[in-house]
Amino acid sequence: MAIRMVFSVFIILTAIAGCKPWQSEVSHSTPVKPGPQIFVLFLKADLADGNQTLVHLVGSQTAPGDLKKPGRTSFICPTRIEIRDSSNRILESGFIEHPLIERLEFSDDNQEINLRVLRRESADFVIRTTYYAQAGYFRIISENPDYPTINSNIQLVK
């Protein structure tokens, strides 16, 4: 597999109607790199038969930094996200946010506040969370047995 670091993200489906604002439910682990980075996934949902939703990863990035992404799709409709390390320990948990994040504030390695405008009109919803260097891989989980669990890797572009 890839020699570079990859991210470990678990998306868990729930019956929660609508998206709630981000709320952390577990304590943060200490990242390997100085300071965590903001990790943003842009997802496009296409209505399929019945309640199935075809979800495409249409973009992703860190702030600061960019990501390379493989072209993966899966039949899921995620509403929750969990970040776990390679030993399956939960690093952070939260809810998917509204797709139109126009301004994203983050602190860089010098603890200076930066502002980045993020506009993805093609995305139906956005997951915003924190990148941790311990993470091992990106994983989409479906609780519905009719929909498969999809594993995919997203590598940080140096």
mmCIF file of C-alpha atoms in Angstrom, residues 24-31 90-93 130 132:
data_model
loop_
_atom_site.group_PDB
_atom_site.id
_atom_site.type_symbol
_atom_site.label_atom_id
_atom_site.label_comp_id
_atom_site.label_asym_id
_atom_site.label_seq_id
_atom_site.Cartn_x
_atom_site.Cartn_y
_atom_site.Cartn_z
ATOM 1 C CA SER A 24 -17.251 16.681 19.782
ATOM 2 C CA GLU A 25 -18.196 13.668 21.888
ATOM 3 C CA VAL A 26 -14.792 12.317 22.874
ATOM 4 C CA SER A 27 -11.574 13.902 24.032
ATOM 5 C CA HIS A 28 -8.890 14.730 21.489
ATOM 6 C CA SER A 29 -5.789 12.589 21.186
ATOM 7 C CA THR A 30 -2.456 14.300 20.860
ATOM 8 C CA PRO A 31 -1.555 14.448 17.165
ATOM 9 C CA ILE A 90 -11.938 6.731 18.655
ATOM 10 C CA LEU A 91 -10.065 10.014 18.265
ATOM 11 C CA GLU A 92 -13.061 12.224 17.578
ATOM 12 C CA SER A 93 -16.744 11.958 16.734
ATOM 13 C CA THR A 130 -9.766 17.315 12.450
ATOM 14 C CA TYR A 132 -4.699 13.371 13.185
#
